[in-house]
Tab-separated table of C-alpha atoms and ligand atoms in Angstrom:
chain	number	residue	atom	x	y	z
A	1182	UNK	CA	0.000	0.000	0.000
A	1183	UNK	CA	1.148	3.416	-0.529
A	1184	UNK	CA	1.600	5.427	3.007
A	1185	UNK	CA	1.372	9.625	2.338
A	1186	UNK	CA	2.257	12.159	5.818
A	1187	UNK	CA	1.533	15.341	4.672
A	1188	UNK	CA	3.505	17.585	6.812
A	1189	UNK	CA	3.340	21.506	7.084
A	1190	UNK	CA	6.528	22.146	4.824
A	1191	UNK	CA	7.247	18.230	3.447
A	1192	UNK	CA	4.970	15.454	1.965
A	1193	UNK	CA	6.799	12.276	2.191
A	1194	UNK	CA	5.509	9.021	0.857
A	1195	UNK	CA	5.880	5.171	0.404
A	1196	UNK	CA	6.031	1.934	-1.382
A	1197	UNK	CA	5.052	-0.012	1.843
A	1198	UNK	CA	4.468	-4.034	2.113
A	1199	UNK	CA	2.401	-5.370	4.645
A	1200	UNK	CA	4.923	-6.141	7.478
A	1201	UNK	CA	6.350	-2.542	7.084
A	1202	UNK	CA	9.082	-2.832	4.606
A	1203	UNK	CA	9.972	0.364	2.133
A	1204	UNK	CA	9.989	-0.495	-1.456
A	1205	UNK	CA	10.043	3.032	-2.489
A	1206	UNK	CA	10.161	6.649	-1.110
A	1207	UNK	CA	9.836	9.849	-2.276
A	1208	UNK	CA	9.633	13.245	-0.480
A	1209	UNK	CA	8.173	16.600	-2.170
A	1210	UNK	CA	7.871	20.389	-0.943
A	1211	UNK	CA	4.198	20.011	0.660
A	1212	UNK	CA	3.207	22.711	-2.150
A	1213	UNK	CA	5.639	22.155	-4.784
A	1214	UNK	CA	2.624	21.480	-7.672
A	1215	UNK	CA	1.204	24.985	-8.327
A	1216	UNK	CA	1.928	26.036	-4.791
A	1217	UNK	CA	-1.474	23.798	-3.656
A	1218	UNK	CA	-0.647	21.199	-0.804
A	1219	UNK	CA	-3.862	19.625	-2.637
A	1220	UNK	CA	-2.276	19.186	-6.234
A	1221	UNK	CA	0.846	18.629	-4.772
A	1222	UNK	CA	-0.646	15.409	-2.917
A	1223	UNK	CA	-2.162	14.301	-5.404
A	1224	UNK	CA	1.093	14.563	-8.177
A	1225	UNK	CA	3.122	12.317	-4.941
A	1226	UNK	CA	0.514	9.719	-4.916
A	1227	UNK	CA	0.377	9.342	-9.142
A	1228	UNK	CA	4.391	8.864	-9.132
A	1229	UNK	CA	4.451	6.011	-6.279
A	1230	UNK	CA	1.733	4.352	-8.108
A	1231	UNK	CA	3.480	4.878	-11.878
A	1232	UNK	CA	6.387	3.405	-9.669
A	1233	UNK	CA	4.936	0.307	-8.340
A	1234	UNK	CA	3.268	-0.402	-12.024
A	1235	UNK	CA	6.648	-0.105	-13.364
A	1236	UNK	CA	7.551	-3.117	-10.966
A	1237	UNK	CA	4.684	-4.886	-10.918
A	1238	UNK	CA	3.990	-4.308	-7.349
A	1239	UNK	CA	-0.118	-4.143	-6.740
A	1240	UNK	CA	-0.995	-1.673	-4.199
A	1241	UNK	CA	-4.284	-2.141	-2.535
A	1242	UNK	CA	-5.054	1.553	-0.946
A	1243	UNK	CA	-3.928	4.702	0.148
A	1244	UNK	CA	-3.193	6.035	4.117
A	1245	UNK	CA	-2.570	9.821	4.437
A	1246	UNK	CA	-1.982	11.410	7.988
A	1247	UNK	CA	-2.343	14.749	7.640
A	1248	UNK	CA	-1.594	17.870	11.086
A	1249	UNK	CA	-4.599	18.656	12.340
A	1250	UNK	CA	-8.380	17.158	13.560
A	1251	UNK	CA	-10.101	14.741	10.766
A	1252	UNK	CA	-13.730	13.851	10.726
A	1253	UNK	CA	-13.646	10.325	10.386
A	1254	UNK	CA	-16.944	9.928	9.318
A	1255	UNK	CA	-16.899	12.690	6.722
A	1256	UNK	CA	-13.120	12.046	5.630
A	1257	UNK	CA	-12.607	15.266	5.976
A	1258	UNK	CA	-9.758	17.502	7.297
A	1259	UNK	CA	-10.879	20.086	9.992
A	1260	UNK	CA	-11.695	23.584	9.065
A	1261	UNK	CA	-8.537	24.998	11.179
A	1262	UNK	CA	-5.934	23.295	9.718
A	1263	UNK	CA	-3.585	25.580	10.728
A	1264	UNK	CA	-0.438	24.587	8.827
A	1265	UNK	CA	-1.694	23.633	5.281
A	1266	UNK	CA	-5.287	26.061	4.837
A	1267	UNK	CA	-6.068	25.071	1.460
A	1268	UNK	CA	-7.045	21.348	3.206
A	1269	UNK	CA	-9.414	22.922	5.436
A	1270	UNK	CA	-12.503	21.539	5.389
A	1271	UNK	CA	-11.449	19.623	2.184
A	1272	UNK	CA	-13.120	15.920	1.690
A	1273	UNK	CA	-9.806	14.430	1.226
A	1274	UNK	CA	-10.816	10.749	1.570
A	1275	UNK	CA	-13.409	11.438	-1.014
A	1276	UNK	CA	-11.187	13.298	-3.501
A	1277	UNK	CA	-7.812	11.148	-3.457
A	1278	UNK	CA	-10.297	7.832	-3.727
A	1279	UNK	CA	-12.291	9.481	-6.540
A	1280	UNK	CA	-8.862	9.981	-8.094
A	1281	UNK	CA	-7.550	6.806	-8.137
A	1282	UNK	CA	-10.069	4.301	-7.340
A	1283	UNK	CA	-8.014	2.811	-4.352
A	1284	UNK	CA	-9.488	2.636	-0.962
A	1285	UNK	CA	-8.301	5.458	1.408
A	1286	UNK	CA	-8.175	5.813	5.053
A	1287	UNK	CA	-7.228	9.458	6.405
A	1288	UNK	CA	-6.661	10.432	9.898
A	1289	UNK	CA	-4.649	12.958	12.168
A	1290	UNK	CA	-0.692	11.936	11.762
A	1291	UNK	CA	-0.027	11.500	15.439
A	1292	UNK	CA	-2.878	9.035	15.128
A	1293	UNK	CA	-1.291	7.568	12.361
A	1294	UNK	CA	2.155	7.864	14.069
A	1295	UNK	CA	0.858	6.143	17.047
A	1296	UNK	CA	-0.469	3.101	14.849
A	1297	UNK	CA	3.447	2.852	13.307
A	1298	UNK	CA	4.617	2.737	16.120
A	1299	UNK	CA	2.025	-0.117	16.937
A	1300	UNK	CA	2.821	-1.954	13.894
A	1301	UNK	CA	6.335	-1.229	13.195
A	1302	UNK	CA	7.781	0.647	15.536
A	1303	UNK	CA	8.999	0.855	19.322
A	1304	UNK	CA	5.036	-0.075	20.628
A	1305	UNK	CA	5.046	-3.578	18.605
A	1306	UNK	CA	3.359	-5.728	21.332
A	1307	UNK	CA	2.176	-2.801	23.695
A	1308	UNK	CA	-1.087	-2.292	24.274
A	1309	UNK	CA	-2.173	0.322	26.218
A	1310	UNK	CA	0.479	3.998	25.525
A	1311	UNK	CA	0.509	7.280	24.913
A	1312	UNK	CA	2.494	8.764	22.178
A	1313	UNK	CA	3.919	12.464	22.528
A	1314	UNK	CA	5.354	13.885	18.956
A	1315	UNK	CA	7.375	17.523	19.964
A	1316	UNK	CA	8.508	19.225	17.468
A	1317	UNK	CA	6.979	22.309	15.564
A	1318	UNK	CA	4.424	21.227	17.750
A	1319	UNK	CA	3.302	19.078	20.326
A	1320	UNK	CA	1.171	16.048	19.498
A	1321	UNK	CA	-0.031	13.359	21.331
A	1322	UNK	CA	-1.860	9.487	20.786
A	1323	UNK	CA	-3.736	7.241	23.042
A	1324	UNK	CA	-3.839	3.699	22.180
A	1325	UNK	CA	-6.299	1.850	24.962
A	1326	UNK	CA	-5.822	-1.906	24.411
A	1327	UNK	CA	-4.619	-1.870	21.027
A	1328	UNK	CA	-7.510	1.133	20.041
A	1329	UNK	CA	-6.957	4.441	19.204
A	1330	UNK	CA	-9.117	6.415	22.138
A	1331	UNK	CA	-10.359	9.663	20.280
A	1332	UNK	CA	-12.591	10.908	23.005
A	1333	UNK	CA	-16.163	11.941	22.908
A	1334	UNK	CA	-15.734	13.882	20.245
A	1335	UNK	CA	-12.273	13.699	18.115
A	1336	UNK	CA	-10.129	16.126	20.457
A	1337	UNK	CA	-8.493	13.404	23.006
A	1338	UNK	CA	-4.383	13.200	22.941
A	1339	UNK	CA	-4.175	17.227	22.633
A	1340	UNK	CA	-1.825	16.551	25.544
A	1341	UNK	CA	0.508	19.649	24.215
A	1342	UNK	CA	-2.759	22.164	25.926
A	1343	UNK	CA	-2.364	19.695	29.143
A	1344	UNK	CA	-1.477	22.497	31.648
A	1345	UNK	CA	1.517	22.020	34.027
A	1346	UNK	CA	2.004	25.592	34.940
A	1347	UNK	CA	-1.264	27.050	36.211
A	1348	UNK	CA	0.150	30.604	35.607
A	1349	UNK	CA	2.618	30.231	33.370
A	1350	UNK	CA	3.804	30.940	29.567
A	1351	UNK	CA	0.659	31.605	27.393
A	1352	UNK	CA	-0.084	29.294	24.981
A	1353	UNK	CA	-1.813	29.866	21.105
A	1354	UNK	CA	-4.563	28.324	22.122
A	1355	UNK	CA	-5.873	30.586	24.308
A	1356	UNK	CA	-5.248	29.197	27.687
A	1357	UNK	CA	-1.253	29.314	29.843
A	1358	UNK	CA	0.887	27.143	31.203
A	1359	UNK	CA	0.035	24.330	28.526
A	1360	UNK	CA	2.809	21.706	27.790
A	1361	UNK	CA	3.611	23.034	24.085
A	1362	UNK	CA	4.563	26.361	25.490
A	1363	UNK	CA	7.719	25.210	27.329
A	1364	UNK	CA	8.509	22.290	25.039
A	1365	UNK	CA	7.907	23.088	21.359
A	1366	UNK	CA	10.766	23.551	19.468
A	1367	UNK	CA	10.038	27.664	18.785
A	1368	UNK	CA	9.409	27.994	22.598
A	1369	UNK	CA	12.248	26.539	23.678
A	1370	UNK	CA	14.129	28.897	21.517
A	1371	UNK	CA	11.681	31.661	22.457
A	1372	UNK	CA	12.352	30.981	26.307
A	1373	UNK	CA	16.064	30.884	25.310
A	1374	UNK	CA	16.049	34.280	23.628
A	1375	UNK	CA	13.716	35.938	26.833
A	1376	UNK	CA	16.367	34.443	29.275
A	1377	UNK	CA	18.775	35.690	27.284
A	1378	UNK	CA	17.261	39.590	27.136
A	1379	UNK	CA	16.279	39.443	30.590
A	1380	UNK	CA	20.119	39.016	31.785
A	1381	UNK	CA	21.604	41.444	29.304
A	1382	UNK	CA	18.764	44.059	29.961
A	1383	UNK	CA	19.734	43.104	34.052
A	1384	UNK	CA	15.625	42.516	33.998
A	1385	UNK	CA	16.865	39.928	35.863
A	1386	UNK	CA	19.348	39.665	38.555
A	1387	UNK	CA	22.302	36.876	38.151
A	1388	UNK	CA	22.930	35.420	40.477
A	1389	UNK	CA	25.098	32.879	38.863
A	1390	UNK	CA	28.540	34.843	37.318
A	1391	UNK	CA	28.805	32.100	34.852
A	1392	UNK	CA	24.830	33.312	33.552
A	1393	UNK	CA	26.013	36.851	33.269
A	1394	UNK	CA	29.087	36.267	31.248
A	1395	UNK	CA	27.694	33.692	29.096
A	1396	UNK	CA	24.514	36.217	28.446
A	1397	UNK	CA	27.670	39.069	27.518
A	1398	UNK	CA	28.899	36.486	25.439
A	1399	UNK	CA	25.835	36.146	23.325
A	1400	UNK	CA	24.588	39.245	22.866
A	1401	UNK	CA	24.966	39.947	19.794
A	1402	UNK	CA	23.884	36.296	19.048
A	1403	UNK	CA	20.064	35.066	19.348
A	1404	UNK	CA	19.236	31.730	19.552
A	1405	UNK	CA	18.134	30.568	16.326
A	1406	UNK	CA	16.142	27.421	16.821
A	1407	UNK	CA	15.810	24.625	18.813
A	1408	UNK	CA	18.719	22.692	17.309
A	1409	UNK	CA	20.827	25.656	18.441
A	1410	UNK	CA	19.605	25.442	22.272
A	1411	UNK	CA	20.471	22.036	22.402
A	1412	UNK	CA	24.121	22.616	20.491
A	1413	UNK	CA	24.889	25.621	22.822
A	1414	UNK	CA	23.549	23.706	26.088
A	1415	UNK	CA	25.918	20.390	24.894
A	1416	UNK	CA	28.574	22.895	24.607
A	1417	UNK	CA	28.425	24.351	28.684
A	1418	UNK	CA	26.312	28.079	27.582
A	1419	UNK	CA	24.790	28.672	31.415
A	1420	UNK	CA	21.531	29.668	29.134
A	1421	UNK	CA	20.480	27.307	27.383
A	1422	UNK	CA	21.623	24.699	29.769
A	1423	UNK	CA	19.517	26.849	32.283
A	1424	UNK	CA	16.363	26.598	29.599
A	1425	UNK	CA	17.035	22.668	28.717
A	1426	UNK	CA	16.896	22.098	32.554
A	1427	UNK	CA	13.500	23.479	32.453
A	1428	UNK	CA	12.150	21.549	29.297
A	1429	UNK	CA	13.822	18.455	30.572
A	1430	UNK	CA	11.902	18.631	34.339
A	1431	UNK	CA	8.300	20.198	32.588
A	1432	UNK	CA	8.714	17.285	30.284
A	1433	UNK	CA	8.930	14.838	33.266
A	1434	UNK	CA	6.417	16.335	34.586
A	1435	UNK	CA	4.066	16.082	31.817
A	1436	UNK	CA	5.399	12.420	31.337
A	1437	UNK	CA	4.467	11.877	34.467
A	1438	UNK	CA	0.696	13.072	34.194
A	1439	UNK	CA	0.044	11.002	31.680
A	1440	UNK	CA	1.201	7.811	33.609
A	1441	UNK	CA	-0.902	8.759	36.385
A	1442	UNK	CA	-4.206	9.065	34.026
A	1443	UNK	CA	-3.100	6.195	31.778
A	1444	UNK	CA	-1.254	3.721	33.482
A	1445	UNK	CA	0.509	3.151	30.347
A	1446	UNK	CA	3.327	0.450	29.615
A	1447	UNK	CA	4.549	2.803	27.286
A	1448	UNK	CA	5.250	6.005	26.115
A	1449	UNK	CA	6.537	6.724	22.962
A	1450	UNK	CA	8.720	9.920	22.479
A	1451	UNK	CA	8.904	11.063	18.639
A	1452	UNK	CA	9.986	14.413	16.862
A	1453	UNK	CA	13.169	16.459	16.935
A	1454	UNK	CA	13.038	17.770	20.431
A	1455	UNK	CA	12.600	14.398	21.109
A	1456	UNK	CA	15.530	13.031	19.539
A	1457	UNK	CA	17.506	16.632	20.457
A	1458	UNK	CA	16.571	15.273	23.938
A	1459	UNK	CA	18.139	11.923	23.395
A	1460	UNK	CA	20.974	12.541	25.971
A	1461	UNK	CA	18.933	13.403	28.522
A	1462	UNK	CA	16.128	11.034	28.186
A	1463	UNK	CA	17.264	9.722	31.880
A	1464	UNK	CA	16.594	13.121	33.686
A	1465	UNK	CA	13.365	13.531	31.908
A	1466	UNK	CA	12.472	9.778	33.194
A	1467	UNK	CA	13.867	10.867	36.595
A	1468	UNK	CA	12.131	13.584	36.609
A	1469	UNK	CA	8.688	11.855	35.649
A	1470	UNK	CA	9.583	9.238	38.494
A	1471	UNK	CA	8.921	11.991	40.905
A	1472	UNK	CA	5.854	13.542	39.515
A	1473	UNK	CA	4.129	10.075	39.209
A	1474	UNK	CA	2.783	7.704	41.245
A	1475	UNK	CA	5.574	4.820	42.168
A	1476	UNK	CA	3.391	1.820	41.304
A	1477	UNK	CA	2.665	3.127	37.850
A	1478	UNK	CA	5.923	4.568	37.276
A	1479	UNK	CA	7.512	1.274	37.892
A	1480	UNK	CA	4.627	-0.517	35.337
A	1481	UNK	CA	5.830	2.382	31.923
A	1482	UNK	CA	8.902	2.516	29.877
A	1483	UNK	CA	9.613	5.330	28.038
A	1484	UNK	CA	11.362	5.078	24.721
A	1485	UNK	CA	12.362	7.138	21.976
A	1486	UNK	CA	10.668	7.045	18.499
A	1487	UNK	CA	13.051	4.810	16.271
A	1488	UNK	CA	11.126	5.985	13.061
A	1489	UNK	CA	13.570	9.030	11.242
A	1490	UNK	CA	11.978	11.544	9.624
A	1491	UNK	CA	12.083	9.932	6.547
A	1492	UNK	CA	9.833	7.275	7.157
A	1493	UNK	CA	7.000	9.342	8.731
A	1494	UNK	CA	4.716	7.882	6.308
A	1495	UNK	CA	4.768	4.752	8.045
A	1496	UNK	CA	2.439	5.766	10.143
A	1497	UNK	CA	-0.371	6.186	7.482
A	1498	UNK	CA	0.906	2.975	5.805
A	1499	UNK	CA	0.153	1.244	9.037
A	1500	UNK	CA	-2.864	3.418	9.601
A	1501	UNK	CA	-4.782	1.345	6.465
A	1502	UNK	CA	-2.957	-1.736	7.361
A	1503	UNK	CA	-4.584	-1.395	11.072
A	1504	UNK	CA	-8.648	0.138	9.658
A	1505	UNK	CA	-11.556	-1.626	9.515
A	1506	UNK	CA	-12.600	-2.421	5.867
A	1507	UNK	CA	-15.966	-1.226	7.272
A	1508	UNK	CA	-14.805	2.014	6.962
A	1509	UNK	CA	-12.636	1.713	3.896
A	1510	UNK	CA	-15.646	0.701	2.089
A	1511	UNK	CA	-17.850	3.653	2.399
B	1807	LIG	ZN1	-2.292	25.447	24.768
């Protein structure tokens, strides 16, 4: 089957057998075709399946993850979609099936990530975890005994708006202190950057000589993104260590929320912060040790995302894999 994660900036796509392996792969600007993430989809899709008829490989249906809420029912994308607009409110189930008269099953990518990870990935076996995606964002999946748990309504997993600061950093979506606003790649550079003004404007007062010169130091030198936070904080700069100390312990914390609700065997870490976190995955698990409840603690491990970036359409690929032909069918 052909797996498609359309992705704010990059549509990747692939060639994918049943038991996960990649026969092909592509990866396209997400509007490359006539600057429409739409046309652009739908070009991605043709040259996988010109592919596979060039070597006689059948593919039986389509599984696109796209950011943002999907109506299942409808096969629609939300009307927000925040990072791709012309798919708001598009039918896309209905439009990519009509195009190439292959079943299609769309859904929410950290749905679809979540099912990967199910199928192919880290979660093979588990079955009751949360997945957390932070990057650009912060997503999150709930798989309860092998389901996806979508709530009463299609919003469950926005653990990113899960507060852990009652008063603290405000967040796009309207409320403060959420997860995403300490953790997301563009606030951890933004909290970089306000540590760093607050020291140089003496906003704040060092205590710590080593802040102060460091802050000198940079001055002239913003943070740039998250990548850069983590390079300078590897490299001993009393800021961003200062700021990755934070992430690492409101990451725990979050962690550890989510073992407490969930009682999860697993969580699954994915995304760049996540793998610019690698080295200090056992801090953040410390650090969730004391937020949660022993008992549970003791019954969740907490892993890192194996899937690269590359492969994020594994997750759709497992996503039709993993639906109920029920609702391929109409
Ligand atoms: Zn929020």
């Amino acid at each position: 089957m052909l797996g498609v994660d359309v992705g704010g900036t990059r549509i990747s796509a692939g060639l994918v057998t049943r038991d996960g392996q990649v026969l092909h792969a592509l990866s396209r600007s997400s509007r490359a075709i006539d600057g429409d993430g739409v046309a652009t989809l739908k070009q991605v899709i043709q040259d996988l399946l010109a592919h596979a008829s060039t070597e006689n490989v059948p593919v039986i249906g389509i599984g696109v993850g796209v950011p943002g809420a999907v109506n299942l029912s409808a096969g629609t994308v939300s009307a927000d979609a925040l990072n791709l607009p012309e798919l708001s409110g598009v039918p896309l189930r209905d439009v990519l099936r009509e195009a190439f008269g292959l079943p299609v099953v769309l859904d929410n990518d950290v749905n679809a990530f979540a099912v990967g990870e199910m199928l192919f990935g880290v979660a093979q076996g588990a079955r009751t975890f949360v997945c957390l995606t932070l990057g650009t964002g912060v997503g999150g999946a709930i798989v309860i005994n092998g389901q996806l748990f979508r709530g009463a309504t299609g919003f469950a997993g926005e653990i990113g708006h899960a507060t852990v600061q009652w008063d603290g950093r405000p967040c796009f979506c309207g409320s403060r202190g959420c997860l995403k606003a300490y953790v997301a790649g563009p606030d951890i550079v933004a909290q970089a950057n306000e540590l760093l003004f607050a020291v140089n404007s003496e906003q704040l007062a060092v205590s710590s000589e080593r802040l102060a010169q460091d802050a000198r130091r940079k001055t002239q030198d913003a943070f740039s993104d998250a990548a850069d936070v983590f390079r300078a904080a590897q490299q001993g700069d009393a800021i961003a260590q200062e700021v990755i100390a934070r992430v690492v312990r409101i990451l725990g914390a979050g962690i550890g929320n989510l073992v407490n609700i969930f009682n999860p065997e697993l969580i699954v870490l994915g995304g760049s912060v996540a793998q610019g976190l690698a080295l200090r995955l056992d801090e953040v698990k410390q650090w969730a040790e004391d937020y949660a409840l022993s008992e549970a603690f003791q019954a969740a491990r907490i892993e890192l995302s194996t899937f690269d970036k590359q492969a994020a359409f594994l997750g759709p690929a497992a996503l039709f894999i993993n639906h109920p032909p029920s609702i391929i069918d109409h």
